[in-house]
CSV table of C-alpha atoms in Angstrom, one decimal:
chain,number,residue,atom,x,y,z
A,25,UNK,CA,85.3,23.5,-13.8
A,26,UNK,CA,87.8,22.2,-16.4
A,27,UNK,CA,90.6,19.9,-15.2
A,28,UNK,CA,93.9,21.6,-16.0
A,29,UNK,CA,95.4,18.2,-17.1
A,30,UNK,CA,92.6,17.5,-19.6
A,31,UNK,CA,94.9,18.4,-22.5
A,32,UNK,CA,97.1,15.5,-21.4
A,33,UNK,CA,94.4,12.8,-21.6
A,34,UNK,CA,95.0,10.2,-24.3
A,35,UNK,CA,91.5,10.8,-25.7
A,36,UNK,CA,92.6,14.4,-26.5
A,37,UNK,CA,95.9,13.5,-28.2
A,38,UNK,CA,96.1,13.4,-32.0
A,39,UNK,CA,99.5,11.6,-31.7
A,40,UNK,CA,98.1,8.6,-29.9
A,41,UNK,CA,95.7,7.3,-32.6
A,42,UNK,CA,98.3,8.1,-35.3
A,43,UNK,CA,100.8,6.0,-33.3
A,44,UNK,CA,98.3,3.2,-32.8
A,45,UNK,CA,97.2,3.2,-36.4
A,46,UNK,CA,100.8,3.0,-37.6
A,47,UNK,CA,101.6,0.2,-35.2
A,48,UNK,CA,98.5,-1.8,-36.2
A,49,UNK,CA,99.0,-1.3,-40.0
A,50,UNK,CA,102.6,-2.4,-39.7
A,51,UNK,CA,101.4,-5.5,-37.7
A,52,UNK,CA,99.1,-6.3,-40.6
A,53,UNK,CA,102.0,-6.0,-43.1
A,54,UNK,CA,104.3,-8.2,-41.1
A,55,UNK,CA,103.0,-11.7,-42.1
A,56,UNK,CA,102.5,-10.6,-45.7
A,57,UNK,CA,106.0,-9.2,-46.0
A,58,UNK,CA,107.5,-12.3,-44.2
A,59,UNK,CA,106.4,-14.2,-47.4
A,60,UNK,CA,108.8,-11.9,-49.3
A,61,UNK,CA,111.5,-12.1,-46.6
A,62,UNK,CA,111.2,-8.4,-45.9
A,63,UNK,CA,110.6,-6.2,-42.9
A,64,UNK,CA,108.3,-3.2,-43.2
A,65,UNK,CA,111.2,-0.8,-43.4
A,66,UNK,CA,113.0,-2.9,-46.0
A,67,UNK,CA,109.7,-3.0,-48.0
A,68,UNK,CA,109.6,0.8,-48.0
A,69,UNK,CA,113.2,1.0,-49.2
A,70,UNK,CA,112.4,-1.5,-51.9
A,71,UNK,CA,109.4,0.5,-53.0
A,72,UNK,CA,111.7,3.5,-53.3
A,73,UNK,CA,114.0,1.5,-55.6
A,74,UNK,CA,111.2,0.1,-57.6
A,75,UNK,CA,110.3,3.7,-58.5
A,76,UNK,CA,113.9,5.1,-58.9
A,77,UNK,CA,116.1,2.1,-59.9
A,78,UNK,CA,119.1,3.7,-58.3
A,79,UNK,CA,120.0,6.4,-55.8
A,80,UNK,CA,122.4,7.3,-53.0
A,81,UNK,CA,121.9,7.2,-49.2
A,82,UNK,CA,121.4,10.9,-48.9
A,83,UNK,CA,118.5,11.0,-51.4
A,84,UNK,CA,116.9,7.8,-49.9
A,85,UNK,CA,117.1,9.3,-46.4
A,86,UNK,CA,115.6,12.6,-47.5
A,87,UNK,CA,112.7,10.9,-49.2
A,88,UNK,CA,112.0,8.2,-46.6
A,89,UNK,CA,112.9,10.5,-43.6
A,90,UNK,CA,115.4,7.9,-42.4
A,91,UNK,CA,118.8,8.8,-41.0
A,92,UNK,CA,122.0,7.1,-42.3
A,93,UNK,CA,122.5,5.0,-39.1
A,94,UNK,CA,119.1,3.4,-39.8
A,95,UNK,CA,119.5,3.3,-43.6
A,96,UNK,CA,123.0,1.9,-43.9
A,97,UNK,CA,122.3,-1.5,-42.2
A,98,UNK,CA,119.0,-1.8,-44.1
A,99,UNK,CA,120.7,-1.3,-47.5
A,100,UNK,CA,123.5,-3.8,-46.5
A,101,UNK,CA,120.9,-6.4,-45.6
A,102,UNK,CA,119.0,-5.8,-48.9
A,103,UNK,CA,122.4,-6.1,-50.7
A,104,UNK,CA,123.1,-9.4,-48.9
A,105,UNK,CA,119.7,-10.7,-50.1
A,106,UNK,CA,120.7,-9.8,-53.6
A,107,UNK,CA,118.1,-7.0,-54.1
A,108,UNK,CA,120.5,-4.1,-54.3
A,109,UNK,CA,124.1,-3.4,-55.1
A,110,UNK,CA,126.4,-0.7,-53.7
A,111,UNK,CA,129.1,0.8,-55.8
A,112,UNK,CA,131.5,3.7,-55.3
A,113,UNK,CA,130.5,6.7,-57.4
A,114,UNK,CA,132.8,7.3,-60.4
A,115,UNK,CA,132.1,11.0,-60.0
A,116,UNK,CA,132.8,11.3,-56.2
A,117,UNK,CA,134.3,8.2,-54.6
A,118,UNK,CA,133.1,9.3,-51.2
A,119,UNK,CA,129.5,8.5,-52.3
A,120,UNK,CA,128.0,5.1,-52.8
A,121,UNK,CA,125.6,4.6,-55.7
A,122,UNK,CA,122.9,2.0,-54.8
A,123,UNK,CA,121.1,0.2,-57.5
A,124,UNK,CA,118.3,-2.3,-57.9
A,125,UNK,CA,119.4,-5.7,-59.1
A,126,UNK,CA,117.6,-8.1,-61.4
A,127,UNK,CA,116.6,-10.1,-58.4
A,128,UNK,CA,115.3,-6.9,-56.7
A,129,UNK,CA,113.3,-6.1,-59.8
A,130,UNK,CA,111.8,-9.6,-59.8
A,131,UNK,CA,110.7,-9.1,-56.2
A,132,UNK,CA,108.5,-6.3,-57.4
A,133,UNK,CA,106.3,-8.7,-59.2
A,134,UNK,CA,106.0,-10.9,-56.1
A,135,UNK,CA,105.0,-7.7,-54.1
A,136,UNK,CA,102.2,-6.7,-56.4
A,137,UNK,CA,99.6,-8.4,-54.1
A,138,UNK,CA,100.8,-6.6,-50.9
A,139,UNK,CA,98.8,-3.3,-51.2
A,140,UNK,CA,95.4,-5.1,-51.9
A,141,UNK,CA,96.0,-7.6,-49.1
A,142,UNK,CA,96.6,-4.8,-46.6
A,143,UNK,CA,93.7,-2.7,-48.0
A,144,UNK,CA,91.4,-5.5,-47.0
A,145,UNK,CA,92.6,-5.3,-43.4
A,146,UNK,CA,92.2,-1.6,-43.2
A,147,UNK,CA,88.7,-1.6,-44.7
A,148,UNK,CA,88.1,2.1,-45.5
A,149,UNK,CA,86.7,3.5,-48.7
A,150,UNK,CA,88.8,4.8,-51.5
A,151,UNK,CA,87.6,8.4,-50.8
A,152,UNK,CA,88.4,8.0,-47.1
A,153,UNK,CA,91.9,6.7,-48.0
A,154,UNK,CA,92.5,9.8,-50.2
A,155,UNK,CA,91.4,12.2,-47.5
A,156,UNK,CA,93.6,10.4,-44.9
A,157,UNK,CA,96.6,10.4,-47.3
A,158,UNK,CA,96.3,14.1,-47.9
A,159,UNK,CA,95.9,14.9,-44.2
A,160,UNK,CA,98.8,12.7,-43.2
A,161,UNK,CA,101.1,14.3,-45.8
A,162,UNK,CA,100.0,17.8,-44.7
A,163,UNK,CA,101.1,16.9,-41.2
A,164,UNK,CA,104.4,15.5,-42.5
A,165,UNK,CA,105.1,18.6,-44.6
A,166,UNK,CA,104.1,20.9,-41.7
A,167,UNK,CA,106.3,19.1,-39.2
A,168,UNK,CA,109.3,19.2,-41.6
A,169,UNK,CA,108.9,23.0,-42.0
A,170,UNK,CA,109.5,23.4,-38.2
A,171,UNK,CA,112.8,21.6,-38.4
A,172,UNK,CA,114.3,23.8,-41.1
């Protein structure tokens, strides 16, 4: 006879290993990013800017799935460190344009070793990483569909 609570067991939860995996990977990033004076979330924001160069809070939030109450203090801290600048838009002064500074661009060179260093900690094959990446993004896309 099946236990009616079996579906609630941790061993049967997809969310639990995803949560643990995320937590442990971020734990591996932490000492590496401390060398760059960045938190993990600041690092994600900086990677966004290394790709885009400039943006606004709305677009950053949409891409990184971060709400303004999380993003605003992050951007302010990165501005204080000299990596980003915030300027009122000339088109719509209600909007802030956020741009990568020269110092922020220089940080990109220092961050080049981060992915390989973390890869060593994770120790999965390139093929496994590609499969995991596709599956994780499938979950992200599917969960976003539900909210719309």
